[in-house]
Every structure is written in structure tokens, then in C-alpha cells.
Coordinates of N, CA and C in Angstrom, one line a residue:
Chain A
M143 N 10.8 -4.6 -23.7 CA 9.4 -4.8 -23.9 C 8.6 -3.8 -23.1
L144 N 8.6 -2.5 -23.7 CA 7.9 -1.4 -23.0 C 6.5 -1.4 -23.4
H145 N 5.6 -1.2 -22.5 CA 4.2 -1.2 -22.8 C 3.7 0.3 -22.7
L146 N 4.0 1.1 -23.6 CA 3.6 2.5 -23.6 C 2.3 2.6 -24.4
T147 N 1.2 2.9 -23.8 CA 0.0 3.2 -24.5 C 0.1 4.6 -25.0
A148 N -0.8 4.9 -25.9 CA -0.9 6.3 -26.5 C -1.1 7.3 -25.4
G149 N -2.0 6.9 -24.4 CA -2.3 7.8 -23.4 C -1.1 8.2 -22.5
R150 N -0.3 7.1 -22.3 CA 0.9 7.4 -21.4 C 1.9 8.3 -22.1
V151 N 2.1 8.1 -23.4 CA 3.0 8.9 -24.2 C 2.5 10.3 -24.2
A152 N 1.2 10.5 -24.4 CA 0.6 11.8 -24.4 C 0.8 12.5 -23.0
G153 N 0.7 11.7 -22.0 CA 0.8 12.2 -20.6 C 2.3 12.7 -20.4
L154 N 3.2 11.9 -20.9 CA 4.6 12.3 -20.7 C 4.9 13.6 -21.4
F155 N 4.3 13.9 -22.6 CA 4.7 15.1 -23.3 C 3.8 16.3 -23.1
S156 N 2.6 16.1 -22.7 CA 1.6 17.2 -22.7 C 2.1 18.3 -21.8
R157 N 2.4 18.0 -20.5 CA 2.7 19.1 -19.5 C 3.9 19.9 -20.0
R158 N 5.0 19.1 -20.1 CA 6.3 19.8 -20.3 C 6.2 20.5 -21.7
G159 N 5.6 19.8 -22.7 CA 5.6 20.4 -24.0 C 4.9 21.6 -24.1
V160 N 3.7 21.7 -23.5 CA 2.9 22.9 -23.6 C 3.5 24.0 -22.8
A161 N 4.0 23.6 -21.7 CA 4.6 24.7 -20.8 C 5.7 25.5 -21.5
A162 N 6.5 24.8 -22.2 CA 7.7 25.5 -22.8 C 7.2 26.1 -24.1
L163 N 6.3 25.5 -24.8 CA 5.8 26.1 -26.1 C 4.9 27.3 -25.8
S164 N 5.1 28.3 -26.5 CA 4.2 29.4 -26.5 C 4.3 30.1 -27.8
S165 N 3.5 31.1 -28.0 CA 3.5 31.8 -29.3 C 4.8 32.6 -29.4
S166 N 5.7 32.6 -28.4 CA 7.0 33.3 -28.6 C 8.0 32.3 -29.1
S167 N 7.6 31.2 -29.7 CA 8.3 30.2 -30.5 C 9.6 29.8 -29.8
V168 N 9.5 29.3 -28.5 CA 10.6 28.7 -27.9 C 10.5 27.2 -28.0
K169 N 11.5 26.5 -28.5 CA 11.3 25.1 -28.8 C 11.7 24.2 -27.7
M170 N 11.2 23.0 -27.6 CA 11.6 22.0 -26.6 C 13.0 21.6 -26.9
A171 N 13.8 21.2 -25.9 CA 15.1 20.7 -26.1 C 15.0 19.3 -26.8
S172 N 15.5 19.2 -28.0 CA 15.4 17.9 -28.7 C 16.6 17.1 -28.3
H173 N 16.6 15.8 -28.8 CA 17.7 14.9 -28.4 C 18.9 15.1 -29.3
G174 N 19.3 16.2 -29.6 CA 20.6 16.5 -30.3 C 20.8 15.8 -31.6
H175 N 20.1 16.2 -32.7 CA 20.2 15.5 -33.9 C 21.3 16.1 -34.8
G176 N 22.3 16.7 -34.3 CA 23.3 17.3 -35.2 C 24.0 18.4 -34.5
G177 N 23.6 18.7 -33.2 CA 24.4 19.6 -32.5 C 23.6 20.8 -32.1
V178 N 23.0 21.5 -33.0 CA 22.3 22.8 -32.7 C 20.9 22.5 -32.1
T179 N 20.7 22.8 -30.9 CA 19.3 22.6 -30.3 C 18.9 23.9 -29.7
E180 N 17.6 24.2 -29.7 CA 17.1 25.4 -29.0 C 16.4 24.9 -27.8
Q181 N 16.8 25.6 -26.7 CA 16.2 25.2 -25.4 C 15.5 26.4 -24.8
A182 N 14.5 26.1 -23.9 CA 13.7 27.2 -23.3 C 14.7 28.0 -22.5
D183 N 14.5 29.3 -22.6 CA 15.4 30.3 -21.9 C 15.0 30.3 -20.5
M184 N 15.7 29.7 -19.6 CA 15.2 29.6 -18.2 C 15.6 30.8 -17.4
S185 N 16.2 31.8 -18.0 CA 16.5 33.0 -17.2 C 15.5 34.1 -17.2
V186 N 14.4 33.9 -18.1 CA 13.3 34.8 -18.1 C 12.1 34.1 -17.4
P187 N 11.1 34.9 -16.9 CA 9.9 34.2 -16.3 C 9.3 33.3 -17.3
L188 N 8.8 32.1 -16.8 CA 8.2 31.1 -17.7 C 6.8 30.9 -17.3
Y189 N 6.0 30.3 -18.2 CA 4.6 30.0 -17.9 C 4.5 28.5 -17.5
W190 N 3.8 28.2 -16.5 CA 3.6 26.8 -16.1 C 2.1 26.6 -15.9
D191 N 1.6 25.4 -16.3 CA 0.3 24.9 -15.9 C 0.5 24.0 -14.7
R192 N 0.3 24.6 -13.5 CA 0.5 23.8 -12.3 C -0.6 24.0 -11.4
L193 N -1.0 22.9 -10.7 CA -2.2 23.0 -9.8 C -1.8 23.9 -8.6
D194 N -0.5 23.9 -8.2 CA -0.2 24.7 -7.0 C 0.3 26.1 -7.3
T195 N 0.3 26.5 -8.6 CA 0.7 27.8 -8.9 C -0.4 28.4 -9.7
P196 N -1.4 29.1 -9.1 CA -2.5 29.6 -9.8 C -2.2 30.7 -10.7
L197 N -1.2 31.5 -10.4 CA -0.8 32.7 -11.2 C 0.7 32.5 -11.6
P198 N 0.9 32.0 -12.8 CA 2.3 31.8 -13.3 C 3.0 33.1 -13.5
D199 N 4.3 33.0 -13.7 CA 5.2 34.2 -13.8 C 4.9 35.1 -14.9
R200 N 4.3 34.5 -16.0 CA 3.9 35.4 -17.1 C 2.7 34.9 -17.8
P201 N 2.0 35.7 -18.6 CA 0.8 35.2 -19.2 C 1.2 34.2 -20.3
Y202 N 0.2 33.4 -20.7 CA 0.5 32.4 -21.6 C 1.0 32.9 -23.0
K203 N 0.2 33.9 -23.5 CA 0.6 34.5 -24.8 C 1.2 35.8 -24.5
D204 N 2.5 36.0 -24.8 CA 3.0 37.3 -24.6 C 3.3 38.1 -25.8
T205 N 3.1 37.4 -27.0 CA 3.1 38.3 -28.2 C 1.7 38.2 -28.7
L206 N 1.0 39.3 -28.6 CA -0.4 39.4 -29.0 C -0.6 39.8 -30.4
S207 N -1.6 39.1 -31.0 CA -2.0 39.6 -32.4 C -2.8 40.9 -32.2
A208 N -3.1 41.5 -33.4 CA -3.8 42.8 -33.4 C -5.1 42.6 -32.7
A209 N -5.8 41.5 -33.0 CA -7.2 41.3 -32.4 C -7.0 41.2 -30.9
D210 N -6.0 40.5 -30.4 CA -5.8 40.3 -29.0 C -5.5 41.7 -28.3
K211 N -4.7 42.5 -29.1 CA -4.3 43.8 -28.5 C -5.5 44.7 -28.3
S212 N -6.4 44.7 -29.3 CA -7.6 45.5 -29.2 C -8.5 45.0 -28.1
L213 N -8.5 43.7 -27.9 CA -9.3 43.1 -26.8 C -8.7 43.5 -25.4
K214 N -7.4 43.6 -25.3 CA -6.8 44.0 -24.1 C -7.1 45.5 -23.8
Q215 N -7.2 46.3 -24.9 CA -7.6 47.7 -24.7 C -9.0 47.7 -24.2
K216 N -9.9 46.9 -24.7 CA -11.3 46.9 -24.3 C -11.4 46.5 -22.8
E217 N -10.4 45.6 -22.4 CA -10.5 45.1 -21.0 C -10.3 46.2 -20.0
K218 N -9.6 47.3 -20.5 CA -9.3 48.4 -19.6 C -10.6 49.2 -19.2
G219 N -11.6 49.0 -20.0 CA -12.9 49.7 -19.7 C -13.7 48.8 -18.8
P220 N -15.0 49.2 -18.7 CA -15.9 48.4 -17.8 C -16.1 47.0 -18.4
W221 N -16.1 46.0 -17.4 CA -16.1 44.7 -17.9 C -17.5 44.2 -18.2
N222 N -18.5 45.0 -17.8 CA -19.9 44.6 -18.2 C -20.0 44.6 -19.7
S223 N -19.2 45.4 -20.4 CA -19.4 45.6 -21.8 C -18.7 44.4 -22.6
L224 N -18.0 43.5 -21.9 CA -17.4 42.4 -22.6 C -18.4 41.3 -22.8
S225 N -18.4 40.7 -23.9 CA -19.3 39.6 -24.1 C -18.6 38.3 -23.5
K226 N -19.4 37.2 -23.5 CA -18.9 36.0 -22.9 C -17.7 35.5 -23.7
E227 N -17.8 35.5 -25.0 CA -16.7 35.0 -25.8 C -15.5 35.8 -25.6
E228 N -15.6 37.2 -25.4 CA -14.5 38.0 -25.2 C -13.8 37.7 -23.9
K229 N -14.7 37.4 -22.9 CA -14.1 37.1 -21.6 C -13.3 35.8 -21.7
L230 N -13.9 34.8 -22.4 CA -13.1 33.5 -22.6 C -11.8 33.7 -23.3
A231 N -11.9 34.6 -24.4 CA -10.7 34.9 -25.1 C -9.6 35.5 -24.3
L232 N -10.1 36.4 -23.4 CA -9.1 37.1 -22.5 C -8.5 36.0 -21.5
Y233 N -9.3 35.1 -21.1 CA -8.8 34.0 -20.2 C -7.7 33.2 -20.9
R234 N -8.0 32.9 -22.2 CA -7.1 32.0 -22.9 C -5.8 32.7 -23.3
I235 N -5.9 34.1 -23.3 CA -4.6 34.8 -23.6 C -3.7 34.6 -22.4
T236 N -4.3 34.7 -21.2 CA -3.5 34.7 -20.0 C -3.1 33.2 -19.6
F237 N -4.0 32.3 -19.8 CA -3.8 31.0 -19.3 C -4.0 30.0 -20.4
N238 N -3.3 28.8 -20.3 CA -3.4 27.8 -21.3 C -4.5 26.8 -21.0
E239 N -4.4 26.2 -19.9 CA -5.5 25.2 -19.5 C -6.2 25.7 -18.3
T240 N -7.5 25.4 -18.2 CA -8.2 25.7 -17.0 C -7.9 24.6 -15.9
Y241 N -8.3 24.9 -14.7 CA -8.0 23.9 -13.7 C -8.7 22.6 -14.0
A242 N -9.9 22.7 -14.5 CA -10.6 21.5 -14.9 C -9.9 20.7 -15.9
E243 N -9.3 21.4 -16.9 CA -8.5 20.7 -17.9 C -7.2 20.1 -17.3
M244 N -6.6 20.8 -16.4 CA -5.4 20.3 -15.8 C -5.6 19.0 -15.0
K245 N -6.8 19.0 -14.3 CA -7.1 17.9 -13.4 C -7.7 16.7 -14.1
K246 N -7.8 16.8 -15.4 CA -8.5 15.7 -16.1 C -7.8 14.4 -15.9
P247 N -8.6 13.4 -15.6 CA -7.9 12.1 -15.4 C -7.2 11.6 -16.6
T248 N -6.1 11.0 -16.5 CA -5.3 10.6 -17.7 C -5.4 9.1 -18.0
G249 N -5.9 8.3 -17.1 CA -6.0 6.9 -17.3 C -4.6 6.2 -17.3
E250 N -3.6 7.0 -16.7 CA -2.3 6.4 -16.6 C -2.3 5.2 -15.6
W251 N -3.2 5.2 -14.7 CA -3.3 4.1 -13.7 C -3.5 2.8 -14.4
K252 N -4.2 2.8 -15.5 CA -4.4 1.5 -16.1 C -3.1 0.9 -16.6
T253 N -2.2 1.8 -17.2 CA -0.9 1.3 -17.7 C -0.1 0.9 -16.5
V254 N -0.2 1.6 -15.4 CA 0.7 1.3 -14.2 C 0.2 -0.1 -13.7
M255 N -1.1 -0.3 -13.5 CA -1.5 -1.5 -12.9 C -1.2 -2.7 -13.9
G256 N -1.4 -2.4 -15.2 CA -1.1 -3.5 -16.2 C 0.4 -3.9 -16.1
G257 N 1.2 -2.8 -16.0 CA 2.7 -3.1 -15.9 C 3.0 -3.9 -14.6
I258 N 2.3 -3.5 -13.5 CA 2.6 -4.2 -12.2 C 2.2 -5.7 -12.4
F259 N 1.0 -6.0 -12.9 CA 0.5 -7.4 -13.0 C 1.4 -8.2 -13.9
F260 N 1.8 -7.5 -15.0 CA 2.6 -8.2 -16.0 C 3.9 -8.7 -15.3
F261 N 4.6 -7.7 -14.6 CA 5.9 -8.1 -14.0 C 5.7 -9.1 -12.9
I262 N 4.6 -9.0 -12.1 CA 4.4 -10.0 -11.1 C 4.2 -11.4 -11.8
G263 N 3.5 -11.4 -12.9 CA 3.4 -12.7 -13.6 C 4.7 -13.2 -14.1
F264 N 5.5 -12.3 -14.6 CA 6.8 -12.7 -15.1 C 7.7 -13.3 -14.0
T265 N 7.6 -12.6 -12.8 CA 8.3 -13.1 -11.6 C 7.9 -14.5 -11.2
G266 N 6.5 -14.7 -11.4 CA 6.0 -16.0 -11.1 C 6.7 -17.1 -11.9
L267 N 6.8 -16.8 -13.2 CA 7.5 -17.7 -14.1 C 8.9 -18.0 -13.7
V268 N 9.6 -16.9 -13.3 CA 11.0 -17.0 -12.9 C 11.1 -17.9 -11.7
V269 N 10.2 -17.7 -10.7 CA 10.2 -18.5 -9.5 C 9.9 -20.0 -9.9
L270 N 9.0 -20.2 -10.8 CA 8.7 -21.6 -11.2 C 9.9 -22.3 -11.8
W271 N 10.6 -21.6 -12.7 CA 11.8 -22.1 -13.3 C 12.9 -22.5 -12.2
Q272 N 12.9 -21.5 -11.3 CA 13.9 -21.7 -10.2 C 13.6 -23.0 -9.4
R273 N 12.3 -23.2 -9.1 CA 11.9 -24.4 -8.4 C 12.4 -25.7 -9.0
Y274 N 12.5 -25.7 -10.4 CA 12.9 -26.9 -11.0 C 14.3 -27.0 -11.4
Y275 N 15.0 -25.8 -11.5 CA 16.4 -25.9 -12.0 C 17.4 -25.4 -11.0
V276 N 17.0 -24.8 -9.9 CA 17.9 -24.2 -9.0 C 17.9 -24.9 -7.7
Y277 N 16.8 -25.1 -7.1 CA 16.7 -25.6 -5.7 C 17.3 -27.0 -5.6
P278 N 18.1 -27.3 -4.6 CA 18.6 -28.6 -4.3 C 17.5 -29.6 -3.8
P279 N 17.8 -30.9 -3.8 CA 16.7 -31.8 -3.3 C 16.4 -31.5 -1.8
H280 N 15.2 -31.9 -1.4 CA 14.7 -31.6 0.0 C 15.6 -32.3 1.0
P281 N 15.8 -31.7 2.2 CA 16.5 -32.5 3.3 C 15.5 -33.6 3.8
R282 N 16.0 -34.6 4.4 CA 15.2 -35.8 4.8 C 14.2 -35.4 5.9
T283 N 14.5 -34.4 6.6 CA 13.6 -34.0 7.7 C 12.3 -33.5 7.2
L284 N 12.1 -33.3 5.9 CA 10.8 -32.8 5.3 C 10.0 -34.0 4.8
D285 N 10.5 -35.2 4.9 CA 9.8 -36.4 4.4 C 8.5 -36.6 5.2
E286 N 7.5 -37.3 4.7 CA 6.3 -37.5 5.4 C 6.6 -38.4 6.7
E287 N 7.4 -39.4 6.5 CA 7.5 -40.3 7.7 C 8.3 -39.6 8.8
W288 N 9.3 -38.9 8.4 CA 10.1 -38.2 9.4 C 9.2 -37.2 10.1
Q289 N 8.4 -36.5 9.4 CA 7.5 -35.5 10.1 C 6.5 -36.3 11.0
A290 N 6.0 -37.4 10.6 CA 5.2 -38.2 11.5 C 5.9 -38.6 12.7
M291 N 7.2 -39.0 12.6 CA 7.9 -39.4 13.8 C 8.1 -38.2 14.7
Q292 N 8.3 -37.0 14.1 CA 8.5 -35.8 14.9 C 7.2 -35.5 15.7
V293 N 6.0 -35.6 15.0 CA 4.8 -35.3 15.8 C 4.6 -36.3 16.9
Q294 N 4.9 -37.6 16.6 CA 4.8 -38.6 17.6 C 5.7 -38.3 18.8
R295 N 6.9 -37.9 18.6 CA 7.8 -37.5 19.7 C 7.3 -36.3 20.5
M296 N 6.7 -35.4 19.8 CA 6.1 -34.2 20.5 C 5.0 -34.6 21.4
L297 N 4.1 -35.6 20.9 CA 3.0 -36.0 21.7 C 3.6 -36.8 22.9
D298 N 4.6 -37.6 22.7 CA 5.2 -38.4 23.8 C 5.7 -37.5 24.9
M299 N 6.3 -36.3 24.4 CA 6.9 -35.4 25.4 C 5.9 -34.5 26.0
R300 N 4.6 -34.6 25.6 CA 3.5 -33.8 26.1 C 3.8 -32.3 25.9
V301 N 4.2 -32.0 24.6 CA 4.4 -30.6 24.3 C 3.1 -29.8 24.3
S302 N 3.0 -28.6 24.9 CA 1.8 -27.8 25.0 C 0.6 -28.6 25.3
P303 N 0.5 -29.2 26.5 CA -0.6 -30.1 26.8 C -1.9 -29.4 27.2
I304 N -1.8 -28.0 27.4 CA -3.0 -27.4 27.9 C -3.8 -26.8 26.8
E305 N -3.2 -26.0 25.9 CA -3.9 -25.4 24.8 C -3.3 -25.8 23.4
G306 N -2.3 -26.5 23.4 CA -1.6 -26.7 22.1 C -1.8 -28.1 21.5
I307 N -0.7 -28.6 21.0 CA -0.8 -29.8 20.2 C -1.2 -31.1 21.0
S308 N -0.6 -31.2 22.2 CA -0.9 -32.4 23.0 C -2.3 -32.3 23.6
A309 N -2.9 -31.1 23.7 CA -4.2 -31.0 24.2 C -5.2 -31.5 23.2
K310 N -4.8 -31.5 21.9 CA -5.8 -31.9 20.8 C -5.7 -33.4 20.6
W311 N -4.8 -34.1 21.2 CA -4.6 -35.5 21.0 C -5.3 -36.3 22.1
D312 N -6.1 -37.3 21.8 CA -6.7 -38.1 22.8 C -5.8 -39.3 23.1
Y313 N -5.2 -39.3 24.3 CA -4.2 -40.3 24.7 C -4.8 -41.7 24.9
E314 N -6.1 -41.7 25.4 CA -6.7 -43.0 25.6 C -7.0 -43.7 24.3
K315 N -7.6 -43.0 23.3 CA -8.0 -43.6 22.1 C -6.8 -43.6 21.1
G316 N -5.8 -42.8 21.3 CA -4.7 -42.8 20.3 C -5.1 -42.2 19.0
Q317 N -5.8 -41.1 19.0 CA -6.2 -40.4 17.8 C -6.5 -38.9 18.1
W318 N -6.6 -38.1 17.1 CA -6.9 -36.7 17.3 C -8.3 -36.5 17.8
K319 N -8.5 -35.5 18.6 CA -9.8 -35.3 19.2 C -10.8 -34.7 18.2
Chain B
M46 N -21.8 36.1 -4.8 CA -20.5 35.5 -4.5 C -20.1 35.7 -3.1
S47 N -21.0 35.9 -2.1 CA -20.6 36.1 -0.7 C -20.7 34.7 0.0
L48 N -19.6 34.1 0.2 CA -19.5 32.8 0.9 C -19.4 33.1 2.4
P49 N -19.8 32.1 3.2 CA -19.6 32.3 4.7 C -18.1 32.2 5.0
K50 N -17.6 32.9 6.0 CA -16.2 32.9 6.3 C -15.9 31.5 6.9
P51 N -14.8 30.9 6.4 CA -14.5 29.5 7.0 C -14.0 29.6 8.4
A52 N -14.0 28.5 9.1 CA -13.4 28.4 10.4 C -11.9 28.6 10.3
M53 N -11.4 29.6 11.1 CA -10.0 30.0 11.0 C -9.2 29.4 12.2
R54 N -9.9 29.2 13.3 CA -9.2 28.8 14.5 C -9.9 27.5 15.1
G55 N -9.2 27.0 16.1 CA -9.7 25.9 16.8 C -9.9 24.6 16.0
L56 N -9.2 24.5 14.9 CA -9.4 23.3 14.0 C -8.9 22.0 14.7
L57 N -7.7 22.1 15.3 CA -7.2 20.9 16.0 C -8.0 20.5 17.2
G58 N -8.5 21.6 18.0 CA -9.3 21.3 19.1 C -10.6 20.6 18.7
K59 N -11.2 21.1 17.6 CA -12.4 20.5 17.2 C -12.2 19.0 16.8
R60 N -11.1 18.8 16.1 CA -10.8 17.4 15.6 C -10.6 16.5 16.8
L61 N -9.8 17.0 17.8 CA -9.5 16.2 19.0 C -10.8 15.9 19.8
R62 N -11.6 16.9 19.9 CA -12.9 16.7 20.7 C -13.7 15.6 20.1
F63 N -13.6 15.5 18.7 CA -14.4 14.5 18.1 C -13.7 13.1 18.1
H64 N -12.4 13.1 17.9 CA -11.8 11.8 17.7 C -11.2 11.2 18.9
L65 N -10.9 12.0 19.9 CA -10.3 11.3 21.1 C -11.2 10.4 21.9
P66 N -12.5 10.9 22.1 CA -13.4 9.9 22.8 C -13.6 8.6 22.0
I67 N -13.7 8.8 20.7 CA -13.8 7.6 19.9 C -12.6 6.7 20.0
A68 N -11.4 7.3 20.0 CA -10.2 6.5 20.1 C -10.1 5.8 21.4
F69 N -10.4 6.5 22.5 CA -10.4 5.9 23.8 C -11.4 4.8 23.9
G70 N -12.6 5.0 23.4 CA -13.6 4.0 23.4 C -13.2 2.8 22.7
L71 N -12.7 2.9 21.5 CA -12.3 1.8 20.7 C -11.1 1.0 21.4
A72 N -10.2 1.8 22.0 CA -9.1 1.1 22.7 C -9.7 0.2 23.8
L73 N -10.6 0.8 24.6 CA -11.2 0.1 25.7 C -12.0 -1.2 25.2
V74 N -12.7 -1.0 24.1 CA -13.4 -2.1 23.5 C -12.5 -3.2 23.1
A75 N -11.4 -2.8 22.5 CA -10.4 -3.8 22.0 C -9.8 -4.5 23.2
A76 N -9.5 -3.8 24.3 CA -8.9 -4.5 25.4 C -9.9 -5.4 26.1
A77 N -11.2 -4.9 26.2 CA -12.2 -5.8 26.8 C -12.4 -7.0 26.0
T78 N -12.5 -6.9 24.7 CA -12.7 -8.0 23.8 C -11.6 -9.0 24.0
F79 N -10.3 -8.5 24.0 CA -9.2 -9.5 24.1 C -9.3 -10.2 25.5
K80 N -9.7 -9.4 26.5 CA -9.7 -10.0 27.9 C -10.7 -11.2 27.9
F81 N -11.9 -10.9 27.3 CA -13.0 -11.9 27.5 C -12.9 -13.0 26.4
T82 N -12.2 -12.8 25.3 CA -12.1 -13.9 24.3 C -10.8 -14.7 24.5
V83 N -9.8 -14.1 25.1 CA -8.5 -14.8 25.1 C -8.0 -15.1 26.5
T84 N -7.9 -14.1 27.4 CA -7.3 -14.3 28.7 C -8.2 -15.1 29.6
E85 N -9.5 -14.8 29.6 CA -10.3 -15.5 30.5 C -10.4 -17.0 30.2
P86 N -10.7 -17.3 28.9 CA -10.7 -18.7 28.5 C -9.4 -19.4 28.8
R87 N -8.3 -18.7 28.6 CA -7.0 -19.3 28.8 C -6.8 -19.6 30.3
K88 N -7.2 -18.7 31.1 CA -7.0 -19.0 32.6 C -7.9 -20.2 33.0
Q89 N -9.1 -20.2 32.4 CA -10.0 -21.3 32.7 C -9.4 -22.6 32.2
A90 N -8.8 -22.6 31.0 CA -8.2 -23.9 30.5 C -7.1 -24.4 31.4
Y91 N -6.3 -23.4 31.9 CA -5.2 -23.8 32.8 C -5.7 -24.4 34.1
A92 N -6.8 -23.7 34.6 CA -7.3 -24.2 35.9 C -7.9 -25.6 35.7
D93 N -8.7 -25.8 34.6 CA -9.2 -27.1 34.4 C -8.2 -28.2 34.3
F94 N -7.1 -27.9 33.5 CA -6.1 -28.9 33.3 C -5.4 -29.3 34.6
Y95 N -5.1 -28.3 35.4 CA -4.4 -28.7 36.7 C -5.3 -29.3 37.8
K96 N -6.6 -29.1 37.6 CA -7.5 -29.7 38.6 C -7.4 -31.2 38.6
R97 N -7.2 -31.8 37.3 CA -7.2 -33.2 37.2 C -5.9 -33.7 36.8
Y98 N -4.8 -33.1 37.2 CA -3.5 -33.4 36.7 C -2.7 -34.3 37.7
D99 N -2.3 -35.5 37.2 CA -1.5 -36.4 38.0 C -0.1 -36.4 37.4
S100 N 0.8 -35.8 38.1 CA 2.1 -35.6 37.5 C 2.9 -36.9 37.4
M101 N 2.7 -37.8 38.4 CA 3.4 -39.1 38.3 C 2.9 -39.9 37.2
K102 N 1.6 -39.9 37.0 CA 1.1 -40.7 35.9 C 1.6 -40.2 34.5
E103 N 1.7 -38.9 34.4 CA 2.2 -38.3 33.2 C 3.7 -38.6 33.0
F104 N 4.4 -38.6 34.1 CA 5.8 -38.9 34.1 C 6.1 -40.3 33.6
N105 N 5.3 -41.2 34.2 CA 5.5 -42.6 33.8 C 5.1 -42.9 32.3
A106 N 4.1 -42.2 31.9 CA 3.7 -42.3 30.5 C 4.8 -41.8 29.6
M107 N 5.4 -40.7 29.9 CA 6.5 -40.2 29.1 C 7.8 -41.1 29.2
R108 N 7.9 -41.7 30.4 CA 9.1 -42.6 30.6 C 9.0 -43.8 29.7
E109 N 7.7 -44.4 29.7 CA 7.5 -45.5 28.8 C 7.7 -45.2 27.4
A110 N 7.4 -44.0 27.0 CA 7.5 -43.6 25.6 C 9.0 -43.4 25.2
G111 N 9.9 -43.3 26.2 CA 11.3 -43.3 25.9 C 11.9 -41.9 25.6
V112 N 11.2 -40.9 26.1 CA 11.8 -39.5 25.7 C 12.8 -39.0 26.7
F113 N 13.0 -39.7 27.8 CA 14.0 -39.2 28.8 C 15.3 -39.9 28.6
E114 N 16.4 -39.1 29.0 CA 17.7 -39.7 29.0 C 18.1 -40.1 30.4
S115 N 17.5 -39.6 31.5 CA 17.9 -39.9 32.8 C 17.3 -41.2 33.3
V116 N 16.1 -41.5 32.8 CA 15.5 -42.8 33.2 C 15.1 -43.6 32.0
R117 N 15.4 -44.9 32.0 CA 14.9 -45.7 30.9 C 13.5 -46.2 31.2
P118 N 12.8 -46.7 30.1 CA 11.5 -47.3 30.4 C 11.6 -48.4 31.4
A119 N 10.6 -48.5 32.3 CA 10.7 -49.5 33.4 C 10.7 -50.9 32.8
G120 N 11.7 -51.7 33.2 CA 11.8 -53.1 32.5 C 13.2 -53.3 32.2
K121 N 13.5 -54.3 31.5 CA 14.9 -54.8 31.3 C 15.9 -53.7 31.6

């Protein structure tokens, strides 16, 4: 009974999937449908979208189209001549997600909390079943009358007469204060 | 784009100078609160109890109730 919401599935796949995928057509390791799988080549520098690695080992797009190549040539000149769209295009060549996009809240906590409450509830049902089918009958020392006899004996012995139980009993009137 | 240079040194000292007096103050307050809400009333309760305590009377009451094994209730 897995409770995977769409958001959680997307969260599981987005980081790893995008990091390995790039325009150099390296595929994710699939779950072996017949033997031949393509895996990311871990011996060359890889690209990561990570909060603690601001400059990954290689740019996001490493095979550039003709338009990208001409843009890169233009980047070698003065940057004032670049328009805003060109600057953004250059950013997206080097990086996949911005920090704002990486830090976007995923809503995964809702699934987590939901799962927690569900399983606590289920445990409650298990405990209830246990109370009726597993536990042996009570020992007689837990009966009402036995407990009353115990309290009476404690009062007779003057247990904790200063601040405790016997201090709260009125011995003249024979009742609790 | 010229931001002020952030503090590079003395960070721990600054934190301690701020937090230690507060910590000591809170500890003293906690100790004083406990003293005046728990220990002083307890000492007073014990003093009051023993001011009017008659041990023989209590002993006889306990004896009559039958909780002792060394003495039986007075009578048969």
C-alpha cells in the first residue's frame, strides 16, 4: 500500500534524471529490460545541480548548436553588447537550473506527514486488536477492591505523612481533605 | 555591487558576550524559582508537621490498625 503522490514521484526522478541527461545523449540506467543498458559514464566530468556545488565539473550543454556556438563567440567580446535574452541563453548553456529553481519547495513533506499519521493510525488498530486477543486477564491486584485495601493499608501505615498521601487524608473525619 | 565586508573575526567572542550573561541569568532565575517554590515550602511543611507531632499517639494508632508484626493491637 504505497502512497506515492505525483509530486513525490517527480521529486524522486527530477534530480538524478536531469543530472545524467544532457544533450550529449547519455541515458539513465534502466532496470535491465533485456540486458543491454546504457549508463552514465562516471569516468568523465559530470554535471550536477547541487546547492553546495555552485560550479559543476562541466557545463550543462557540451555539444553546442550553431546558434549557441556563435553566441559563445559573441561572449568573448564586450559583455555590454549582449542583450538580456542572450545573457540568459548563455546562462542556460552552462547551467540547467538556477538556485531559485533548485530550492523550490517540493511539497514532499505532505506525503511524509501523511505517511506518518497513516502508520501511526494503523499501529493504533494493531494495539487495539492486541488488547482483545493477546493480553491475558488482569491480575487480581488491579481490582477495585484490592486497590482500595492497598490505599487503606498505606494510610494505616502513615505513608508520606508530611507532603504525600497520608498528609491528604483527614484522620479525624475519615475522608480525603 | 559593493557590499560591506562581513565580520571575519571575533564571531565566537561576540556570541559568547551576548549569550553567556543570559545563560547565567536564566540559570540563577531557575535556581531561585526552585528554591522559593519547592525547597522553602517543603522545609516549612516539615517544620509544621513536627511541631505538633506526638509519636506515641501515632504509634498506637498504627498498632490498632494492625500494620505491625512485633506488637498486636492492644486487647485480647
